[in-house]
Coordinates of C-alpha atoms in Angstrom, one line a residue:
Chain Z
M1 CA 29.8 -1.9 4.7
N2 CA 26.8 -3.8 4.7
S3 CA 23.0 -3.1 4.1
V4 CA 21.4 -3.8 7.2
P5 CA 18.9 -1.0 8.5
G6 CA 20.1 1.3 10.6
I7 CA 23.6 0.9 11.1
S8 CA 25.8 3.6 9.5
C9 CA 28.9 3.3 6.9
P10 CA 32.1 4.1 8.0
P11 CA 32.2 7.8 9.9
N12 CA 33.3 10.7 7.2
S13 CA 32.3 12.9 7.0
P14 CA 29.4 13.8 5.9
Q15 CA 27.6 11.2 7.6
V16 CA 25.4 8.6 5.9
D17 CA 23.5 5.8 6.5
L18 CA 22.1 3.2 5.2
V19 CA 17.9 1.5 6.0
D20 CA 16.0 -0.3 3.6
D21 CA 12.8 2.0 5.4
H22 CA 12.6 5.2 5.3
D23 CA 11.1 5.1 9.1
E24 CA 14.5 4.5 10.3
V25 CA 16.0 7.6 9.7
Y26 CA 14.1 9.2 12.6
Q27 CA 15.7 7.3 15.4
L28 CA 18.8 7.9 13.6
W29 CA 18.1 11.3 13.7
K30 CA 16.8 11.7 16.8
A31 CA 20.1 11.0 18.9
R32 CA 21.7 13.0 16.1
G33 CA 19.9 15.9 17.9
V34 CA 18.9 17.4 14.1
Y35 CA 16.6 20.7 14.8
Q36 CA 14.5 23.5 12.1
A37 CA 16.7 21.5 9.2
I38 CA 15.7 21.7 5.4
L39 CA 15.0 18.3 4.5
V40 CA 15.3 17.6 0.7
H41 CA 13.9 14.8 -0.1
F42 CA 14.5 12.8 -3.3
D43 CA 11.1 9.6 -4.2
Q44 CA 8.8 8.7 -6.6
H45 CA 5.9 7.5 -5.1
P46 CA 3.5 9.9 -4.0
D47 CA 3.1 8.0 -0.8
F48 CA 2.9 11.3 1.1
Q49 CA -0.2 9.8 3.7
W50 CA 0.4 8.2 7.3
I51 CA -1.0 6.5 10.0
S52 CA -2.4 8.5 12.1
D53 CA -0.8 8.2 15.7
K54 CA -4.7 8.8 16.9
Q55 CA -6.9 6.0 17.7
P56 CA -10.0 5.7 18.5
L57 CA -9.6 4.2 22.2
S58 CA -8.0 7.4 23.4
C59 CA -12.3 8.3 23.7
L60 CA -12.4 6.3 25.8
D61 CA -9.2 8.9 27.6
A62 CA -12.0 11.6 27.7
S63 CA -13.4 12.2 31.5
T64 CA -16.5 15.0 29.6
L65 CA -18.9 14.5 27.0
Q66 CA -17.3 17.5 25.6
E67 CA -14.1 16.0 25.1
V68 CA -15.1 12.3 23.7
G69 CA -17.0 15.3 21.2
Q70 CA -13.6 16.9 20.7
K71 CA -12.1 14.3 20.3
L72 CA -14.4 12.5 17.6
I73 CA -14.9 16.0 15.5
S74 CA -11.2 17.1 15.7
P75 CA -9.5 17.9 12.0
Q76 CA -6.7 15.1 12.7
G77 CA -7.5 11.1 11.0
W78 CA -7.8 8.0 12.3
T79 CA -6.6 4.9 12.2
V80 CA -7.2 1.9 13.5
T81 CA -3.9 0.4 12.2
P82 CA -1.3 0.9 13.5
R83 CA 0.9 -0.1 11.3
L84 CA 0.4 -0.9 7.5
H85 CA 3.0 -4.6 7.0
H86 CA 3.6 -4.2 3.6
R87 CA 4.0 -0.9 3.0
I88 CA 6.1 1.9 3.4
H89 CA 4.8 5.8 3.4
I90 CA 6.4 8.4 4.0
G91 CA 4.5 10.0 6.1
N92 CA 5.0 7.7 8.2
Y93 CA 9.3 9.8 9.5
L94 CA 7.7 13.3 8.1
S95 CA 5.3 13.3 10.2
R96 CA 6.4 13.3 13.4
V97 CA 10.0 14.9 12.0
F98 CA 6.9 17.3 11.3
Q99 CA 6.4 18.0 15.6
E100 CA 9.2 17.6 16.8
K101 CA 10.5 20.6 14.4
M102 CA 13.3 18.4 13.5
V103 CA 12.6 20.2 10.0
R104 CA 11.8 23.4 9.4
K105 CA 11.4 23.1 5.7
W106 CA 11.2 19.9 3.3
Y107 CA 11.8 19.4 -0.7
W108 CA 10.3 16.7 -2.4
V109 CA 12.0 16.2 -4.9
V110 CA 10.7 13.6 -7.4
P111 CA 11.8 12.2 -11.1
D112 CA 12.4 13.8 -13.9
P113 CA 10.4 11.7 -16.7
Q114 CA 7.3 11.7 -13.5
W115 CA 8.0 15.9 -13.4
K116 CA 7.9 15.9 -17.3
S117 CA 4.5 13.6 -18.3
P118 CA 1.8 16.0 -18.1
H119 CA -0.3 12.8 -16.5
L120 CA 2.5 11.9 -13.7
K121 CA 2.3 15.5 -12.8
F122 CA -1.0 15.8 -12.2
E123 CA -1.7 12.4 -10.1
I124 CA 1.3 14.3 -6.9
W125 CA -1.3 17.2 -7.1
Q126 CA -4.1 15.3 -6.3
N127 CA -2.7 13.4 -4.1
L128 CA -1.9 16.2 -2.2
L129 CA -5.3 17.3 -2.5
D130 CA -6.9 13.6 -1.3
L131 CA -4.8 14.2 1.3
Y132 CA -6.1 17.9 2.2
K133 CA -9.4 16.7 1.9
I134 CA -8.2 12.9 4.3
K135 CA -7.8 15.8 6.8
M136 CA -4.3 13.3 8.7
G137 CA -2.8 16.4 10.0
P138 CA -2.5 19.7 9.8
M139 CA -1.8 21.6 6.2
D140 CA -2.6 24.2 4.1
Y141 CA -4.3 23.9 0.6
P142 CA -2.2 23.2 -1.8
R143 CA -1.0 25.9 -4.6
V144 CA 1.3 26.0 -7.9
E145 CA 3.6 28.6 -8.0
G146 CA 6.8 29.4 -10.1
G147 CA 6.6 25.8 -11.8
V148 CA 6.9 23.5 -8.3
F149 CA 3.8 22.4 -5.7
R150 CA 3.9 24.7 -3.0
T151 CA 1.7 23.6 0.6
S152 CA 2.7 22.4 4.4
F153 CA 2.4 19.9 7.2
W154 CA 2.1 20.9 10.2
G155 CA 3.3 24.5 9.7
V156 CA 6.2 23.0 8.1
E157 CA 6.8 24.2 4.0
T158 CA 6.6 22.1 1.7
I159 CA 8.2 22.3 -2.2
V160 CA 8.0 19.5 -4.5
A161 CA 9.4 20.2 -8.1
S162 CA 12.1 17.0 -10.1
L163 CA 15.8 19.0 -10.0
E164 CA 15.4 21.4 -12.1
E165 CA 13.4 23.8 -9.8
M166 CA 15.4 23.2 -6.6
P167 CA 16.6 26.9 -6.0
V168 CA 20.6 27.2 -4.6
I169 CA 20.5 26.2 -0.9
E170 CA 23.2 28.0 1.3
E171 CA 22.7 25.5 4.2
P172 CA 23.9 22.3 4.0
V173 CA 20.8 19.9 4.2
L174 CA 19.6 16.2 5.7
L175 CA 19.7 15.0 2.2
N176 CA 17.0 11.4 2.0
I177 CA 17.5 8.8 -0.7
D178 CA 15.1 7.1 -2.0
V179 CA 16.5 3.9 -4.8
D180 CA 13.2 4.4 -5.9
Y181 CA 14.1 7.4 -7.5
F182 CA 15.9 6.6 -10.3
A183 CA 13.1 4.5 -11.7
A184 CA 11.3 5.2 -14.5
R185 CA 9.1 3.4 -13.9
S186 CA 7.6 2.0 -10.9
I187 CA 8.1 -1.5 -10.6
S188 CA 4.3 -2.8 -10.3
K189 CA 4.5 -1.1 -13.2
L190 CA 6.7 -3.0 -15.6
P191 CA 4.2 -5.7 -17.9
K192 CA 6.5 -7.9 -16.9
P193 CA 9.3 -9.4 -15.0
S194 CA 11.4 -9.4 -17.2
L195 CA 11.7 -6.5 -18.4
M196 CA 12.7 -5.4 -15.8
L197 CA 16.5 -6.9 -17.0
R198 CA 16.7 -3.5 -19.8
S199 CA 14.2 -1.2 -17.2
L200 CA 17.3 0.7 -16.9
P201 CA 17.5 4.1 -14.7
W202 CA 16.9 7.4 -15.4
I203 CA 19.1 8.5 -13.9
W204 CA 22.7 7.0 -13.0
P205 CA 23.9 7.7 -9.6
E206 CA 27.1 9.2 -10.5
E207 CA 25.3 11.8 -12.8
F208 CA 22.7 12.7 -10.0
Y209 CA 25.5 13.5 -7.8
R210 CA 27.1 15.4 -10.1
K211 CA 23.8 16.9 -10.6
L212 CA 23.1 18.4 -7.4
Q213 CA 26.9 19.7 -6.7
E214 CA 25.4 21.8 -9.4
K215 CA 23.0 23.0 -7.4
G216 CA 24.9 24.0 -4.9
I217 CA 23.4 21.3 -2.6
R218 CA 25.6 19.8 0.2
A219 CA 24.2 17.6 2.4
S220 CA 24.9 17.8 6.5
L221 CA 23.3 14.7 7.1
T222 CA 22.6 11.9 3.7
A223 CA 20.3 8.9 4.3
V224 CA 19.9 6.6 1.6
S225 CA 17.0 3.9 1.7
H226 CA 16.6 1.5 -0.6
S227 CA 13.0 0.3 -0.2
V228 CA 13.5 -3.0 -1.3
R229 CA 11.9 -4.9 1.3
G230 CA 8.6 -2.5 1.0
G231 CA 8.5 -3.6 -3.0
F232 CA 9.5 0.0 -4.7
T233 CA 12.5 0.0 -5.9
P234 CA 14.0 -3.1 -8.4
I235 CA 15.7 -5.8 -6.8
L236 CA 18.6 -4.8 -10.2
M237 CA 19.2 -1.3 -8.3
K238 CA 19.7 -3.0 -5.2
F239 CA 23.7 -1.6 -4.8
F240 CA 22.6 1.8 -6.1
G241 CA 21.6 2.2 -2.4
V242 CA 26.4 1.4 -1.4
T243 CA 27.4 3.8 -4.6
L244 CA 26.1 6.5 -3.4
C245 CA 27.0 6.2 -0.2
E246 CA 30.7 5.5 -1.4
L247 CA 29.6 9.7 -3.5
S248 CA 28.1 10.5 -0.6
Q249 CA 31.5 10.3 1.2
G250 CA 33.6 11.2 -1.3
R251 CA 35.0 8.0 -2.2
P252 CA 35.1 6.6 -6.0
L253 CA 32.9 4.2 -7.4
P254 CA 33.4 0.3 -6.9
E255 CA 35.2 -1.6 -9.4
A256 CA 32.2 -3.7 -9.7
Y257 CA 30.1 -0.5 -9.9
H258 CA 31.5 0.2 -13.7
H259 CA 31.5 -3.7 -14.4
L260 CA 27.7 -3.3 -14.4
K261 CA 26.1 -1.4 -15.6
Q262 CA 28.2 -1.8 -18.2
I263 CA 26.0 -4.4 -18.1
W264 CA 23.4 -3.5 -17.7
L265 CA 23.8 -0.9 -20.9
Q266 CA 24.7 -3.7 -23.4
L267 CA 22.1 -5.9 -22.0
S268 CA 19.8 -2.6 -22.8
Q269 CA 20.5 -3.3 -26.0
G270 CA 20.2 -6.1 -26.6
Q271 CA 23.7 -7.6 -27.0
S272 CA 22.8 -10.4 -24.7
G273 CA 25.5 -12.8 -26.4
Q274 CA 28.5 -10.1 -25.2
T275 CA 26.8 -9.6 -21.8
Q276 CA 27.2 -13.6 -20.7
K277 CA 30.7 -13.6 -21.7
A278 CA 31.3 -9.0 -19.0
L279 CA 29.1 -10.9 -17.0
E280 CA 31.7 -14.3 -16.7
H281 CA 34.1 -11.8 -16.3
F282 CA 34.8 -10.8 -13.2
H283 CA 34.0 -11.4 -9.7
S284 CA 32.4 -9.6 -6.4
E285 CA 30.9 -9.6 -3.6
G286 CA 28.5 -8.9 -1.6
I287 CA 25.9 -6.5 -3.1
F288 CA 28.0 -6.4 -6.6
E289 CA 28.2 -10.4 -6.6
A290 CA 24.9 -10.6 -5.8
T291 CA 23.3 -8.3 -8.3
R292 CA 25.5 -10.2 -10.9
L293 CA 24.4 -14.0 -10.3
F294 CA 20.9 -12.6 -9.8
L295 CA 21.8 -11.1 -14.3
K296 CA 23.2 -14.2 -14.9
A297 CA 20.6 -16.9 -13.5
N298 CA 18.0 -14.2 -15.3
L299 CA 20.3 -14.9 -18.8
L300 CA 20.0 -18.3 -18.3
W301 CA 16.7 -17.9 -18.1
E302 CA 16.1 -16.3 -20.9
E303 CA 18.2 -19.0 -22.9
K304 CA 16.0 -21.6 -21.8
R305 CA 18.1 -23.1 -18.7
L306 CA 16.2 -23.1 -16.3
D307 CA 18.0 -25.8 -13.9
E308 CA 21.0 -23.9 -13.8
A309 CA 18.7 -20.8 -13.8
R310 CA 17.5 -21.8 -10.5
L311 CA 20.7 -22.7 -9.0
V312 CA 22.1 -20.1 -9.6
Y313 CA 18.9 -17.5 -8.9
E314 CA 19.5 -19.0 -5.9
Q315 CA 23.1 -18.4 -4.9
A316 CA 22.5 -14.7 -5.3
A317 CA 19.5 -14.8 -2.4
L318 CA 22.4 -16.6 -0.3
I319 CA 24.5 -13.9 -0.6
D320 CA 21.9 -11.5 0.3
P321 CA 18.6 -13.3 1.2
E322 CA 16.6 -10.3 0.4
F323 CA 16.8 -10.4 -3.1
R324 CA 13.6 -13.3 -2.4
T325 CA 11.2 -10.9 -2.8
S326 CA 7.9 -10.6 -4.6
D327 CA 8.9 -8.6 -7.6
S328 CA 12.0 -10.8 -8.5
C329 CA 11.2 -14.6 -7.2
F330 CA 11.6 -17.2 -9.9
A331 CA 7.6 -18.1 -9.0
L332 CA 6.8 -14.8 -11.9
H333 CA 8.9 -16.6 -14.9
Y334 CA 6.9 -19.4 -14.1
E335 CA 3.9 -17.0 -14.4
E336 CA 5.2 -15.6 -17.6
A337 CA 5.7 -18.5 -19.3
G338 CA 2.6 -20.4 -18.2
R339 CA 4.0 -22.8 -16.2
Y340 CA 1.9 -21.9 -13.4
T341 CA 2.1 -25.8 -11.2
E342 CA 6.6 -24.5 -10.9
A343 CA 5.5 -21.4 -10.2
Y344 CA 2.9 -22.7 -7.8
Q345 CA 6.0 -25.8 -6.6
E346 CA 8.5 -21.8 -6.3
Y347 CA 5.5 -20.0 -4.0
S348 CA 5.1 -23.4 -1.7
R349 CA 9.3 -22.7 -1.4
M350 CA 10.1 -19.6 -0.4
G351 CA 6.3 -20.0 1.9
Q352 CA 9.0 -21.7 3.8
L353 CA 11.8 -20.0 3.5
L354 CA 10.4 -16.5 4.5
Q355 CA 7.1 -17.6 6.9
H356 CA 6.8 -13.9 8.0
E357 CA 6.3 -12.7 4.6
A358 CA 3.0 -12.5 3.3
W359 CA 3.6 -12.2 -0.9
P360 CA 4.0 -16.3 -1.3
K361 CA 1.4 -17.1 0.0
M362 CA -0.5 -14.7 -1.7
G363 CA 1.4 -16.2 -5.0
E364 CA -0.5 -20.6 -3.7
A365 CA -3.6 -18.1 -2.9
L366 CA -3.8 -16.5 -5.8
Y367 CA -2.7 -20.1 -8.6
L368 CA -5.1 -22.3 -6.9
S369 CA -8.4 -19.7 -7.5
R370 CA -6.6 -19.7 -11.3
R371 CA -7.6 -23.3 -10.3
K372 CA -11.1 -23.0 -9.2
E373 CA -10.8 -24.7 -5.5
W374 CA -12.3 -21.4 -4.8
R375 CA -11.4 -23.2 -0.8
K376 CA -7.5 -24.2 -0.8
A377 CA -7.8 -20.9 -2.2
A378 CA -9.8 -19.5 1.4
A379 CA -8.2 -20.8 3.8
K380 CA -4.8 -19.3 1.9
Y381 CA -6.9 -16.2 2.5
L382 CA -7.2 -16.6 5.0
E383 CA -3.7 -18.0 6.9
V384 CA -2.1 -14.7 4.9
I385 CA -5.3 -12.8 7.9
A386 CA -4.5 -14.4 10.6
Q387 CA -0.8 -13.1 9.7
Y388 CA -1.5 -9.8 8.9
P389 CA -5.3 -9.0 9.9
D390 CA -4.9 -5.4 7.7
H391 CA -3.8 -7.0 4.2
A392 CA -5.8 -5.6 1.9
S393 CA -4.6 -7.6 -0.9
A394 CA -6.0 -10.5 1.2
H395 CA -9.2 -9.6 2.0
R396 CA -9.9 -8.4 -1.6
H397 CA -8.7 -11.4 -2.2
L398 CA -11.9 -13.4 0.1
G399 CA -14.0 -11.2 -0.9
E400 CA -14.0 -11.8 -4.6
I401 CA -14.4 -15.6 -3.8
H402 CA -16.7 -15.1 -1.7
L403 CA -18.9 -13.0 -4.6
G404 CA -18.8 -15.5 -6.9
C405 CA -20.0 -17.9 -4.6
S406 CA -23.1 -15.8 -4.2
H407 CA -22.1 -15.1 0.0
H408 CA -22.5 -11.4 -1.1
R409 CA -22.3 -10.5 3.3
K410 CA -19.6 -12.1 3.5
A411 CA -17.8 -10.4 1.0
L412 CA -18.6 -7.3 1.9
E413 CA -17.7 -7.8 5.2
H414 CA -13.7 -9.1 3.2
L415 CA -13.9 -5.7 0.7
L416 CA -15.1 -3.1 4.0
K417 CA -12.0 -4.6 6.1
A418 CA -9.9 -4.2 2.3
M419 CA -10.8 -1.0 2.2
R420 CA -10.1 0.6 5.1
S421 CA -7.0 -1.1 4.6
D422 CA -6.9 0.4 1.3
S423 CA -8.8 2.6 -0.5
T424 CA -6.6 2.7 -3.4
D425 CA -7.9 -0.2 -5.3
P426 CA -9.9 0.0 -8.4
Q427 CA -10.9 -3.5 -7.7
T428 CA -12.2 -3.1 -4.4
H429 CA -14.8 -0.9 -5.0
L430 CA -16.1 -2.8 -8.1
G431 CA -16.2 -6.5 -5.2
I432 CA -18.2 -3.3 -2.7
A433 CA -20.5 -2.0 -5.8
E434 CA -21.3 -6.0 -6.8
C435 CA -22.4 -6.3 -3.0
Q436 CA -24.3 -3.2 -2.5
L437 CA -26.0 -3.4 -6.1
H438 CA -27.6 -7.0 -4.6
E439 CA -28.3 -4.9 -2.0
G440 CA -30.7 -3.1 -3.2
N441 CA -28.2 0.3 -1.9
Y442 CA -28.2 1.0 -5.6
E443 CA -27.7 4.5 -4.9
E444 CA -24.4 3.9 -2.6
A445 CA -23.2 1.1 -5.5
R446 CA -23.1 4.0 -7.9
K447 CA -20.5 6.1 -5.5
E448 CA -17.5 3.0 -6.0
L449 CA -18.3 2.8 -10.0
R450 CA -18.3 6.2 -9.9
E451 CA -15.3 6.0 -7.0
A452 CA -13.5 3.0 -9.9
L453 CA -13.5 4.9 -13.0
R454 CA -11.9 8.5 -11.5
M455 CA -9.3 6.7 -10.9
G456 CA -8.8 5.2 -14.5
W457 CA -10.8 2.0 -14.3
H458 CA -12.5 1.6 -17.8
K459 CA -12.7 -2.0 -17.6
P460 CA -16.1 -3.9 -19.1
R461 CA -16.5 -5.3 -15.7
T462 CA -17.4 -1.0 -14.9
Y463 CA -19.3 -0.4 -17.0
A464 CA -21.2 -3.7 -17.0
L465 CA -21.8 -4.1 -13.2
L466 CA -23.0 0.5 -13.3
A467 CA -25.7 -0.7 -16.4
A468 CA -26.6 -3.4 -13.7
V469 CA -27.3 -0.3 -11.3
Y470 CA -28.7 1.4 -14.0
L471 CA -32.1 -0.3 -15.2
R472 CA -32.4 -1.3 -12.2
Q473 CA -33.2 2.4 -11.2
G474 CA -34.9 2.7 -14.0
N475 CA -32.3 4.6 -16.3
I476 CA -32.9 2.9 -19.4
S477 CA -31.3 5.2 -22.2
K478 CA -28.0 5.6 -19.1
A479 CA -27.8 1.6 -18.9
L480 CA -28.3 1.0 -22.7
E481 CA -25.0 3.6 -22.7
C482 CA -23.3 2.2 -20.4
F483 CA -24.5 -1.2 -22.3
A484 CA -22.6 0.2 -25.3
E485 CA -19.6 1.4 -23.7
E486 CA -19.1 -2.4 -21.9
I487 CA -19.3 -3.6 -25.5
R488 CA -17.0 -0.7 -26.9
I489 CA -14.3 -2.1 -24.5
H490 CA -14.6 -6.2 -24.7
W491 CA -14.2 -5.5 -28.7
L492 CA -10.8 -2.8 -28.4
I493 CA -9.4 -5.6 -26.3
F494 CA -10.7 -8.5 -28.5
T495 CA -8.7 -6.9 -31.3
R496 CA -5.6 -6.1 -29.4
Q497 CA -5.1 -10.2 -28.4
C498 CA -5.4 -10.4 -31.8
K499 CA -3.3 -8.3 -33.3
Q500 CA -0.4 -9.2 -30.8
T501 CA -2.1 -13.1 -31.8
L502 CA -2.4 -13.0 -35.8
G503 CA 0.3 -9.8 -36.3
H504 CA 0.1 -8.6 -39.5
F505 CA -2.5 -11.7 -40.9
F506 CA -5.0 -9.9 -38.5
S507 CA -7.0 -6.3 -39.7
I508 CA -10.6 -4.9 -39.0
Chain I
M1 CA -35.3 -12.7 19.6
K2 CA -37.3 -14.6 22.7
K3 CA -37.1 -13.4 26.3
A4 CA -35.7 -15.8 27.3
D5 CA -33.5 -15.2 25.3
I6 CA -28.6 -14.1 27.1
F7 CA -27.2 -12.4 25.2
K8 CA -23.1 -10.9 25.6
R9 CA -21.0 -7.9 25.7
R10 CA -17.9 -8.4 22.7
D11 CA -15.1 -9.3 25.0
D12 CA -13.3 -6.8 22.5
I13 CA -15.3 -4.1 23.3
S14 CA -13.1 -1.4 25.1
W15 CA -15.9 1.3 27.2
K16 CA -16.1 3.1 29.9
I17 CA -19.1 5.4 32.1
I18 CA -18.5 8.8 31.5
E19 CA -21.3 11.5 32.5
D20 CA -23.6 8.4 32.6
R21 CA -23.1 6.9 29.4
A22 CA -21.2 4.5 27.7
V23 CA -18.8 5.5 25.5
L24 CA -18.0 2.0 22.7
V25 CA -15.1 1.6 21.3
D26 CA -14.7 -1.6 18.7
D27 CA -11.3 -0.8 17.3
A28 CA -11.3 -4.0 15.3
E29 CA -14.1 -1.4 12.9
G30 CA -13.1 1.6 13.8
K31 CA -15.8 3.1 14.5
V32 CA -17.5 4.4 18.3
F33 CA -20.4 4.4 19.3
Q34 CA -22.5 6.5 22.0
F35 CA -25.4 5.5 24.1
D36 CA -27.5 7.8 26.5
T37 CA -29.0 6.2 29.3
V38 CA -31.4 4.6 28.7
A39 CA -28.7 1.9 26.5
T40 CA -26.3 2.9 28.8
E41 CA -28.3 0.8 31.4
I42 CA -29.2 -2.0 28.9
W43 CA -25.8 -1.9 27.7
I44 CA -25.0 -3.2 31.6
C45 CA -27.5 -5.2 32.2
L46 CA -26.3 -7.6 28.8
D47 CA -23.2 -9.6 30.5
G48 CA -24.1 -12.9 29.5
H49 CA -26.3 -13.4 33.0
F50 CA -29.3 -11.7 32.5
A51 CA -32.0 -12.0 30.2
V52 CA -33.9 -10.5 28.1
S53 CA -36.7 -10.7 30.3
D54 CA -34.7 -9.5 33.3
V55 CA -33.3 -6.2 31.1
I56 CA -37.3 -5.5 30.5
D57 CA -38.0 -6.0 34.1
H58 CA -34.8 -3.4 35.7
L59 CA -35.7 -0.6 32.5
T60 CA -39.5 -1.1 33.9
H61 CA -38.1 0.1 37.6
T62 CA -35.5 2.7 37.1
F63 CA -37.1 4.4 34.6
E64 CA -40.7 4.1 35.8
V65 CA -42.1 3.8 32.4
S66 CA -44.3 0.7 31.3
L67 CA -43.9 -2.8 30.1
Q68 CA -44.9 -2.3 26.3
Q69 CA -42.4 0.9 26.5
A70 CA -40.4 -0.9 28.2
E71 CA -40.8 -4.0 26.5
K72 CA -40.1 -1.8 22.5
D73 CA -37.1 0.0 23.6
A74 CA -34.8 -3.2 24.7
L75 CA -36.0 -5.3 21.9
S76 CA -35.2 -3.1 19.4
F77 CA -32.2 -1.7 20.7
I78 CA -30.6 -5.3 22.0
N79 CA -32.1 -6.8 18.2
R80 CA -29.7 -3.3 17.1
L81 CA -26.6 -4.7 19.5
S82 CA -26.7 -7.6 17.7
S83 CA -26.8 -6.4 14.5
L84 CA -24.0 -4.2 15.0
D85 CA -21.6 -7.2 16.2
L86 CA -21.7 -5.4 19.0
V87 CA -23.5 -8.6 21.8
I88 CA -23.5 -12.1 21.3
Q89 CA -25.9 -14.1 22.8
A90 CA -25.0 -16.0 25.3
D91 CA -24.8 -19.8 25.9
C92 CA -27.6 -20.5 28.7

């Protein structure tokens, strides 16, 4: 079975599709005439938002000014870009599925650790409220009922819960499983790439299927999405995709799965020696073999056998080129080891191999920025922007380079573009605030800084800027409060770093 | 801005006259503009051939206003269009 997007598994019952991006499921379901079904969607991320189909150009389709006015005030959100290239949004396919009445009820099932954590659960709730506020489409105000979140999109009843809260559903459902559901934490939140090897899934696929059976959930159609290219699923979990397909079709799990699971468990317990031996003792094919080689490469790296490690990693990437991702390439290891020049070379090599991808160029640009080679770094970011005009991160970094050079207007231009593509990055708010402060727009600056704080960005720079705003506005006491907070956070960071460096010799 | 300057509408701005008023869509910035009748007349004139003085002249005849009034309206509006990057100065 291949993990080629859109290619379905052998036609056993029930039908299973293995894809990378959720969007691909829409066409497959449409072709099969799905209508008024119940959808059960397993996913770690609250990326409900979708890119609206409504574009400003549609205003010119109007024949009267009244019609133009109606279009402008319509509650549906706007989009100025047809698709954000580097992000996958569940909403991209869900909004269509809802509007075309393919689904009449939708359960979004989040991982248990996420649901049990008050902080993460609140994030989901906040996300629902944000969606309601920005009015991307017809949606009911979210509410909490019986321990689950409820709302509706285009009249489709929506329930957010963990598997535990799921009711018994009599009829067969559309099952959509994102592999990142199995990850205990988002890959972007791992402090070091090497921790990926030691971060076990919170639930294993066979255990998940057992729970599904216990709940009596049966599928008429199953779709499994890797979400590897979008950067949500750790590459090490990609083999769960094939595994889930096998389970969905009632087949026994491949031997290679059990080997990899065993090895992963040993790794998490720090048994690296045993793991190396176990890795040598089995060979498989396809994604399982690529995963084996990837694990081996990473262990060789830990043993400082660098050349061998690189070679083995390349073998894994030859079997499955998706192993060359921003979250799994060897440049990350070099960065973690502080070997930035080698990281840069690795990014350059990846850039030549993957010319359509932005992340290798971003890696190069970050290296150049670190060396304060601003002109060259800016040129790299511009290369990314030429390829992906709405690349939020490239715009933000370019904006910050301009900010550092006191080109405030240019900086603001790029930061606003970054904001339009991704409003969830607090650093963009900070950059805009600094520009507004320079322009004398103090209220605007304060608004941006408050937003950054609301997002949890309690950093020294946030308070320093807020203090500067208050100072310019003549509010001395507030400015002093913010300066004090800035110093307090600096002190916390300093003491933490000292403790990390000096260990038990350090005490304050 | 000098009266001899020539301005030109940005090529990538989509626009249409609806009920005698120009509706513009700046797709790159995601902005929609709607002009009144005087502004629409100025917008139409900014095709890269007429100087600002020609536009002022045209306004005085079309709307039967004083030269001072036409000059004030045209200069402030073209300035605004320029600051919004909706028009660029054409090479003479």
